[in-house]
Short mmCIF file of C-alpha atoms in Angstrom, two decimals:
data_model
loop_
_atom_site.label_atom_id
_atom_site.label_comp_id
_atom_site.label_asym_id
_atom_site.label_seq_id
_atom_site.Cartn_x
_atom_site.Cartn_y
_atom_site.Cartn_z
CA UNK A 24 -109.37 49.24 4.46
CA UNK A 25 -106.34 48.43 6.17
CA UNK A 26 -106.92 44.73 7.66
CA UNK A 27 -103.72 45.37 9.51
CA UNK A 28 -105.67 48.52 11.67
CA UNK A 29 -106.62 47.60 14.87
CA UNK A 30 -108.87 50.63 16.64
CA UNK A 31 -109.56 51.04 20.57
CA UNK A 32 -111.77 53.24 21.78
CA UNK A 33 -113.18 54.32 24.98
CA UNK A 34 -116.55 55.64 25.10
CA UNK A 35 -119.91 54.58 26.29
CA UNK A 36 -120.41 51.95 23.65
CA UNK A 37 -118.53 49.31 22.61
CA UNK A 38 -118.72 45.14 23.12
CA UNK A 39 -116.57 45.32 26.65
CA UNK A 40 -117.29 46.54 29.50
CA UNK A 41 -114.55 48.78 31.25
CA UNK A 42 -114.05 47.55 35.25
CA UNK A 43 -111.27 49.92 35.71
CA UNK A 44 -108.66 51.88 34.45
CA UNK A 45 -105.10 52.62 36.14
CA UNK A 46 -101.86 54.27 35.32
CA UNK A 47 -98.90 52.15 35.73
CA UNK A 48 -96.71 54.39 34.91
CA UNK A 49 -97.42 58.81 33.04
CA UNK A 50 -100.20 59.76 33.10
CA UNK A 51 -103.71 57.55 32.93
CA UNK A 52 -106.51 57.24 30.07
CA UNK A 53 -109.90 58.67 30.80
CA UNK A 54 -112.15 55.76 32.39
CA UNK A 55 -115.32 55.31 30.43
CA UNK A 56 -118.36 52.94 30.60
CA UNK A 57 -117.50 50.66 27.79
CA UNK A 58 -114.40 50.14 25.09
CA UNK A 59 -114.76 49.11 21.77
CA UNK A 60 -112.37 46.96 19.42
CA UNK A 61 -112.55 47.73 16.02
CA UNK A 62 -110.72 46.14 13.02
CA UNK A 63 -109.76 48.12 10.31
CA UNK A 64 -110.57 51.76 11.64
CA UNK A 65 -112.72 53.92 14.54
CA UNK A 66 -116.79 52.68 14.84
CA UNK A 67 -116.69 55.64 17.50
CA UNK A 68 -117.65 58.78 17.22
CA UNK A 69 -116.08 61.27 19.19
CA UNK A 70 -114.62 58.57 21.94
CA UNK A 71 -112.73 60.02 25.52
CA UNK A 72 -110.18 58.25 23.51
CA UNK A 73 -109.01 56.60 20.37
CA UNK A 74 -105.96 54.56 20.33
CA UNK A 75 -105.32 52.79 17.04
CA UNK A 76 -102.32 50.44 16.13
CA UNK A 77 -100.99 48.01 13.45
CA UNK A 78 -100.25 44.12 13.41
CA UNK A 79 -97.04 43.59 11.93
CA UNK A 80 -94.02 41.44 11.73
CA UNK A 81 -92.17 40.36 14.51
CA UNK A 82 -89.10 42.56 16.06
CA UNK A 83 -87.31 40.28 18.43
CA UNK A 84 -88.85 36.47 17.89
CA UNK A 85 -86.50 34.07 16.75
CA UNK A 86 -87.43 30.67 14.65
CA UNK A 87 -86.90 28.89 17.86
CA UNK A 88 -88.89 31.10 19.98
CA UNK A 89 -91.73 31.65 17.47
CA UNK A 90 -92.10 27.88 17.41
CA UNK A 91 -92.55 27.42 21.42
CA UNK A 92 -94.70 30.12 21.03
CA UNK A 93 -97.22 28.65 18.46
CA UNK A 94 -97.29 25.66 19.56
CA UNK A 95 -98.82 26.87 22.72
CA UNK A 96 -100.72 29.84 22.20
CA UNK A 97 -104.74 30.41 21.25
CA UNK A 98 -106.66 33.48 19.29
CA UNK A 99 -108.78 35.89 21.42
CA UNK A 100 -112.09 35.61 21.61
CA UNK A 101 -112.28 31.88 23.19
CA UNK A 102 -115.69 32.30 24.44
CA UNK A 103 -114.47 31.16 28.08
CA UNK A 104 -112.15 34.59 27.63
CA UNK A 105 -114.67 37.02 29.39
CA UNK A 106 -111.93 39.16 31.04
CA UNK A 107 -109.68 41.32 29.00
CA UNK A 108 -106.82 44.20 29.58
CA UNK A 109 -105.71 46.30 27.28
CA UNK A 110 -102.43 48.12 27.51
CA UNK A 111 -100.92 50.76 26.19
CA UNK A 112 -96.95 51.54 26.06
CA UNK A 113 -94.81 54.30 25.42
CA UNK A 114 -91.27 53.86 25.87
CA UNK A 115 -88.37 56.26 25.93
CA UNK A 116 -85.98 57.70 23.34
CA UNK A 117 -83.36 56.28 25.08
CA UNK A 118 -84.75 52.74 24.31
CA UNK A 119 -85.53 53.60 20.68
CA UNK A 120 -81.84 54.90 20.04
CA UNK A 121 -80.75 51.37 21.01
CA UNK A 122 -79.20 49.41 18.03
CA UNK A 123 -81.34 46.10 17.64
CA UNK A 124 -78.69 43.89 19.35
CA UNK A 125 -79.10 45.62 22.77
CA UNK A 126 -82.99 45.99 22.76
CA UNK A 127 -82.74 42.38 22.07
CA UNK A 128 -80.07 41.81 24.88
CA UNK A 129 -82.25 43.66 27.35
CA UNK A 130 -85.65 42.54 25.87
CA UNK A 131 -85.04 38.28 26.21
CA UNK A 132 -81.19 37.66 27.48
CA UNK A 133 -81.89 40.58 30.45
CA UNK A 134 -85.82 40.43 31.03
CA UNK A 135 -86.91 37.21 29.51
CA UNK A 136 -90.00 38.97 28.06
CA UNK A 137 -90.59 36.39 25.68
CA UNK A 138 -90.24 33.66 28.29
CA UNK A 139 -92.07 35.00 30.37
CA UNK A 140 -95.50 35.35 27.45
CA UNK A 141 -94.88 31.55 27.07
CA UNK A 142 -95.15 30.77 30.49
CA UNK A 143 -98.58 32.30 30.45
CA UNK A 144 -99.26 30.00 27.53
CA UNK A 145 -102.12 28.81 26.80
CA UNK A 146 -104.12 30.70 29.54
CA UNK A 147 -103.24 34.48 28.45
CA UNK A 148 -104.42 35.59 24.74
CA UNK A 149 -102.49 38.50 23.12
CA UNK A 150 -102.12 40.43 20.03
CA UNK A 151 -100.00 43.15 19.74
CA UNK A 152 -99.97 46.22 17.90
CA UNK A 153 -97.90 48.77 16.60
CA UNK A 154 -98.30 52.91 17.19
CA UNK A 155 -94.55 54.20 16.40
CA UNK A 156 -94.65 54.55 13.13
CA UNK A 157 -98.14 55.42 11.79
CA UNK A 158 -98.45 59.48 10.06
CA UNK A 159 -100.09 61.29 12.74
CA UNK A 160 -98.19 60.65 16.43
CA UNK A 161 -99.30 58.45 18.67
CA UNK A 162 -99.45 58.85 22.31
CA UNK A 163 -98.13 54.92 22.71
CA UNK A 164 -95.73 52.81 20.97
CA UNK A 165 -97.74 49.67 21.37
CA UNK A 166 -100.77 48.59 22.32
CA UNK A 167 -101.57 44.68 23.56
CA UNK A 168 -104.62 43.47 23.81
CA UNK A 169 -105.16 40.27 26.13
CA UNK A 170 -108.36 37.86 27.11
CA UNK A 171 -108.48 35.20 29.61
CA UNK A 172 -110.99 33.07 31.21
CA UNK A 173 -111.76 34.49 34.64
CA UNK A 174 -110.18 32.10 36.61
CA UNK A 175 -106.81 32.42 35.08
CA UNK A 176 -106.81 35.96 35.86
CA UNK A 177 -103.82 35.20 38.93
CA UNK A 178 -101.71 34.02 35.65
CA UNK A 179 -101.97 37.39 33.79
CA UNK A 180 -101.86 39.35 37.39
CA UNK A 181 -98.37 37.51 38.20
CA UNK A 182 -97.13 38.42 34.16
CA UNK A 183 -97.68 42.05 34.61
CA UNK A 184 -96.14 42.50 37.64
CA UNK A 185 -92.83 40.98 36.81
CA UNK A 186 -92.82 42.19 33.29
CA UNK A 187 -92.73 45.54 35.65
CA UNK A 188 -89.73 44.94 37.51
CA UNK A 189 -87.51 43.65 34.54
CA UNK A 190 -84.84 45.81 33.24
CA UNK A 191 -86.90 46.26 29.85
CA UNK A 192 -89.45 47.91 31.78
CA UNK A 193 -86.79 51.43 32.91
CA UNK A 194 -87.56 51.77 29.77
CA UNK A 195 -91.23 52.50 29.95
CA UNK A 196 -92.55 55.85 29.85
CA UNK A 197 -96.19 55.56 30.25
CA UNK A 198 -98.37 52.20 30.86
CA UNK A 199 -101.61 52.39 31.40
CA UNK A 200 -103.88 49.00 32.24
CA UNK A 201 -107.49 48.76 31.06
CA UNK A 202 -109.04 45.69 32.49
CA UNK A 203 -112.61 45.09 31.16
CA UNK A 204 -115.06 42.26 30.91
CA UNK A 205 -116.71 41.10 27.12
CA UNK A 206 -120.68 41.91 27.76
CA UNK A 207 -122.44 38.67 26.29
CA UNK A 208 -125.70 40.31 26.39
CA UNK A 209 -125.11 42.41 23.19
CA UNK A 210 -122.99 39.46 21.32
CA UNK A 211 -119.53 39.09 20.60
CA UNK B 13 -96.82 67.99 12.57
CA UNK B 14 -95.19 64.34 12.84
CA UNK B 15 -91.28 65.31 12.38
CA UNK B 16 -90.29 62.18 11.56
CA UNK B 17 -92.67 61.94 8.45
CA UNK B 18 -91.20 62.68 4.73
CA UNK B 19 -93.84 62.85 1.38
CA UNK B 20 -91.90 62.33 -1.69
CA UNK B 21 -94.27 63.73 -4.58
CA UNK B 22 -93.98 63.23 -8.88
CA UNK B 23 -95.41 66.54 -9.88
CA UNK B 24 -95.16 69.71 -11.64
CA UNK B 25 -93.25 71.17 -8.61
CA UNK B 26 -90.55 70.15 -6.63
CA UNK B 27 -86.93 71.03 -5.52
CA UNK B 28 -86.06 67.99 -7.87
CA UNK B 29 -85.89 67.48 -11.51
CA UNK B 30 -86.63 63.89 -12.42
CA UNK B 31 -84.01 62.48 -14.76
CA UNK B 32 -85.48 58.93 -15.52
CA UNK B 33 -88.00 56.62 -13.57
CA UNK B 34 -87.22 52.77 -14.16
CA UNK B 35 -89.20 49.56 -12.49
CA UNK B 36 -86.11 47.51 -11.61
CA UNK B 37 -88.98 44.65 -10.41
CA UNK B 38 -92.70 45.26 -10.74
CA UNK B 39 -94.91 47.79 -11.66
CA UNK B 40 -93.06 51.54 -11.86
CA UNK B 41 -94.09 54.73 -11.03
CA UNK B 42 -95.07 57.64 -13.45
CA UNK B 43 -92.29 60.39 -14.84
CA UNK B 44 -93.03 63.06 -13.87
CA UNK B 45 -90.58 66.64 -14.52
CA UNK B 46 -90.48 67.11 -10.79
CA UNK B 47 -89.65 65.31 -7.31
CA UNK B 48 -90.67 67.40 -4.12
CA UNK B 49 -89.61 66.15 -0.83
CA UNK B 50 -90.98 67.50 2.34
CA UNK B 51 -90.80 66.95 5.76
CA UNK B 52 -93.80 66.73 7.87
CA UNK B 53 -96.85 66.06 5.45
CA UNK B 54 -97.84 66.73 1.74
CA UNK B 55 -96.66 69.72 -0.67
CA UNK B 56 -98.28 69.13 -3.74
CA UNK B 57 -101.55 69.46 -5.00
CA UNK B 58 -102.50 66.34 -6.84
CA UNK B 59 -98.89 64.85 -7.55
CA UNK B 60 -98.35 61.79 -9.92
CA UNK B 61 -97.68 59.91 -7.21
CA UNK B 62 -97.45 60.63 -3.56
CA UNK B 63 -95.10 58.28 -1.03
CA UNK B 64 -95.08 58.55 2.36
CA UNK B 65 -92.61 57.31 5.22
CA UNK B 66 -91.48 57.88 8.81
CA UNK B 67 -87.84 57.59 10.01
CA UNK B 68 -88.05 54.85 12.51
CA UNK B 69 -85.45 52.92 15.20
CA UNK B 70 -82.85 50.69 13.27
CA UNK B 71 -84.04 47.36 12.62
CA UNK B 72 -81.06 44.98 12.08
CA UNK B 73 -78.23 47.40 12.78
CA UNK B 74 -75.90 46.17 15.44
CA UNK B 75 -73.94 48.45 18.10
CA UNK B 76 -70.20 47.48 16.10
CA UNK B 77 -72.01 48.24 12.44
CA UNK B 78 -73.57 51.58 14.16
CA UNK B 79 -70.69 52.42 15.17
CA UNK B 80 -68.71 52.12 11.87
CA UNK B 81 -71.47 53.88 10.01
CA UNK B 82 -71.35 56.88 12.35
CA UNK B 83 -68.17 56.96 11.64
CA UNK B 84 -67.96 57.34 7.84
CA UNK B 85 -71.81 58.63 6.53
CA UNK B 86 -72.66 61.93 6.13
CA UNK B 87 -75.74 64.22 6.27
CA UNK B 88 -77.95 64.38 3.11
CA UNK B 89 -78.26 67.92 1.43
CA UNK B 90 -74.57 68.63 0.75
CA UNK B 91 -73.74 71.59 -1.74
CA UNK B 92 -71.90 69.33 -3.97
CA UNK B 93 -74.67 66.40 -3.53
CA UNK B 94 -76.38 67.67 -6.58
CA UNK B 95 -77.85 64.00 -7.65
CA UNK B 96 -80.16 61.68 -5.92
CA UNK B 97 -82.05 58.76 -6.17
CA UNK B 98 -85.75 57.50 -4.34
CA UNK B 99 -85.89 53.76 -4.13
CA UNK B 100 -88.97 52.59 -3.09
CA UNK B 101 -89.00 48.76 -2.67
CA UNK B 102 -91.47 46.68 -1.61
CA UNK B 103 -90.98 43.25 -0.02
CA UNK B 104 -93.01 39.84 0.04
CA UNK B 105 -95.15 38.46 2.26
CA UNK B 106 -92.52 35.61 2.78
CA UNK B 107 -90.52 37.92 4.03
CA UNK B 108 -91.92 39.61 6.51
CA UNK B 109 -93.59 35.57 7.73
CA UNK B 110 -90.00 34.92 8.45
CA UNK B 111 -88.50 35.65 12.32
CA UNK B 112 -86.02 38.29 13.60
CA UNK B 113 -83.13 36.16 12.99
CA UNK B 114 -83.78 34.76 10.07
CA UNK B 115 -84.06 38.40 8.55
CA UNK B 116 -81.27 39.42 10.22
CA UNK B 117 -79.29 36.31 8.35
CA UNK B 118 -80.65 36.81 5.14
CA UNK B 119 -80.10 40.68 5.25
CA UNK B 120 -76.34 40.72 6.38
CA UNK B 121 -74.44 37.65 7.11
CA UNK B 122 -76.05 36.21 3.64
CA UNK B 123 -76.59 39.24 1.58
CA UNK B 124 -73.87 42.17 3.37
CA UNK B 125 -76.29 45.13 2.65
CA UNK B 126 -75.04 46.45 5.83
CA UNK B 127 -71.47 46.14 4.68
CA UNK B 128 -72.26 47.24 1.12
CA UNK B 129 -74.11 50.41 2.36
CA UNK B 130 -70.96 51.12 4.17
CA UNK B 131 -68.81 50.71 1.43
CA UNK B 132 -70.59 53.44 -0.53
CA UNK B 133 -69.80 55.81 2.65
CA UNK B 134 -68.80 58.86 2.46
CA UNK B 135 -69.53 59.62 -0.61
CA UNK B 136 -73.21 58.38 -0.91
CA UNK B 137 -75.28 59.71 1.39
CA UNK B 138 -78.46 57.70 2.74
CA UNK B 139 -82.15 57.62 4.61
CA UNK B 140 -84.48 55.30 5.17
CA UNK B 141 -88.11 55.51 5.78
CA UNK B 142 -90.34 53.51 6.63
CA UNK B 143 -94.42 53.04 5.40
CA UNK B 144 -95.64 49.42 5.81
CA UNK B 145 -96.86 50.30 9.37
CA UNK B 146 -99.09 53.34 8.55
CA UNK B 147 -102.74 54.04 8.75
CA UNK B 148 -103.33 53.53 5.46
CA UNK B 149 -101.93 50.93 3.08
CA UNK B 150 -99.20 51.86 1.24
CA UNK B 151 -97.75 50.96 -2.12
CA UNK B 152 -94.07 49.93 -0.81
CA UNK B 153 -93.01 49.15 2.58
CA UNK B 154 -89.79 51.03 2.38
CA UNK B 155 -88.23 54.38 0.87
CA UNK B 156 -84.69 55.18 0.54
CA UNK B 157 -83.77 58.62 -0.74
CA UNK B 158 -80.02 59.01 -1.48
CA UNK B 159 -77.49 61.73 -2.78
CA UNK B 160 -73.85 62.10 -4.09
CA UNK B 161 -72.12 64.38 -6.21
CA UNK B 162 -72.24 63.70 -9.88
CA UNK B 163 -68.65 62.54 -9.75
CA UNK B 164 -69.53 59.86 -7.32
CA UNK B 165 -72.18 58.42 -9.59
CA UNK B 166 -70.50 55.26 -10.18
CA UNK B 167 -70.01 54.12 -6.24
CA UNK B 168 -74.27 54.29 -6.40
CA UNK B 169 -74.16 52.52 -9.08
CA UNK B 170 -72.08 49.96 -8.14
CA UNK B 171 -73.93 49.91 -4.80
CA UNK B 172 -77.29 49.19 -6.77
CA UNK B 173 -76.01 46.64 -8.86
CA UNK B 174 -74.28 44.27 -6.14
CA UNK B 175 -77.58 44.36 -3.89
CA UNK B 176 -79.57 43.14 -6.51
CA UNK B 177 -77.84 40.21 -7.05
CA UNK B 178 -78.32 39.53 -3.19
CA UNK B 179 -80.46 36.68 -1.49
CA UNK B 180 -82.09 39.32 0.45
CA UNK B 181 -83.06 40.42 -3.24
CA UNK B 182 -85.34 37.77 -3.77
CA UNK B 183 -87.95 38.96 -1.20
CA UNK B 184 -88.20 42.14 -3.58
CA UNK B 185 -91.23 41.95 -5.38
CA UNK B 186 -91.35 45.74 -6.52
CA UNK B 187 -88.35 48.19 -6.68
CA UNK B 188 -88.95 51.59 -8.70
CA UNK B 189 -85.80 53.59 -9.16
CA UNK B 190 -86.12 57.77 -9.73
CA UNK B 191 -83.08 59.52 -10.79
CA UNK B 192 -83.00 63.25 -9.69
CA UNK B 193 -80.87 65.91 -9.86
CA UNK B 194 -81.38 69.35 -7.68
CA UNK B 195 -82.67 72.27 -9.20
CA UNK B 196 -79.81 74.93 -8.34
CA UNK B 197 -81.68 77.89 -10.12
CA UNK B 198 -84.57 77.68 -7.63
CA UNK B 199 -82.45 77.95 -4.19
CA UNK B 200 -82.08 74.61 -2.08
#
């Protein structure tokens, strides 16, 4: 088993429950009743859709950065974290034929991407994921997963939407935001 | 078919005879008579060994060092290119703990493998692939598949030598080096 795997599937079981599903940008996933999170591979059979990605090492972090960052930030799955999103990413080739020193430039210097995550520090949960580089194509690049306690939802509102007007973001493709909420009647 | 996938498979079969097989650090890999390479997926039918990686986005490479490699490599497969060499290498879990920049500073303003690779241009030719983000675990996280004409032998050589003796070196836990030379009699 690859403890790296992270699997996300949409379906009618699973431990969330799916409020909606919208298109930011390309085309939109199905919406189904419920999505399920799976470490290590698919506990779905035959899903509307299955979206799997890696944890891996960081791209763009720097010593500094990483160290604001952990300072501040908490694992998913506080129980007060009943509301979720995930959300898939595809960027362009144009972004991918970048050399590292200009995705960097545009990703922190131009967009303050970074920044911006610690800002919604300690509120906002993530854990991101990997899709470019696994043997069968993906439809995404990336998929990040997110939980937050209901009433911080204006927090991750306000990071998504100017995450979406940064310069990082003409690079997008497709996004597509899954916001769902943990049922507690079935356990974690 | 993901395009950007290669297999590299020890077997009975392959466009590559398989001069020597040698664990510079680590366990090696079995000799086998034959190297296949493939784009795309597997070839062989219960190979030695099979390797997997996908050609990914550039991970350290700046816009000046793209620009000077551009300049001088070459594409792989050239008639007179009749020698190659796969160099799997895995790295340690120290390694990929540490942050973009401190990779990036270990890699090329400590180590010069940039530099050194370019060195080695035209006459060695170079790609990289990458497997430590796939489905399933693999055995290395990198593979780089090289060729040169027997005549240029000695700039590969030289090439191997000096990045071994690197800092970046020290994050190498396994390294397997297979020497191969093209099999002319049985077309490309």
């Amino acid at each position: 088993m690859n403890e790296r795997l992270w699997c996300f599937e949409g379906g009618r079981s699973g431990q969330f429950i799916v409020d909606s599903v919208m298109a930011a940008r390309g085309e939109s996933l199905p919406l189904t009743p419920r999505l399920s999170v799976t470490r290590g591979g698919s506990a779905c059979e035959n899903p509307a859709f299955r979206l799997k990605g890696v944890l891996s090492n960081e791209r763009y972090v720097t010593r500094n950065e990483r160290n604001q960052l952990t300072a501040k930030q908490q694992e998913m799955g506080r129980p007060e974290s009943a509301q979720g999103a995930l959300i898939p990413i595809r960027k362009s080739p144009e972004w991918w034929g970048l050399p590292q020193d200009e995705r960097r430039q545009i990703l922190e210097e131009q967009s303050a991407h970074i920044k911006l995550g610690l800002g919604a520090l300690p509120q906002v949960a993530r854990r991101l994921h990997h899709c470019r580089d696994l043997e069968q194509p993906e439809p995404f690049d990336f998929i990040t997963w997110f939980d937050f306690s209901p009433g911080e939802r204006p927090i991750f509102d306000d990071l998504l939407g100017v995450l979406r007007t940064t310069e990082e973001w003409q690079y997008v493709e497709r996004e597509v935001e899954i916001r769902v909420t943990r049922d507690t009647t079935t356990g974690p």
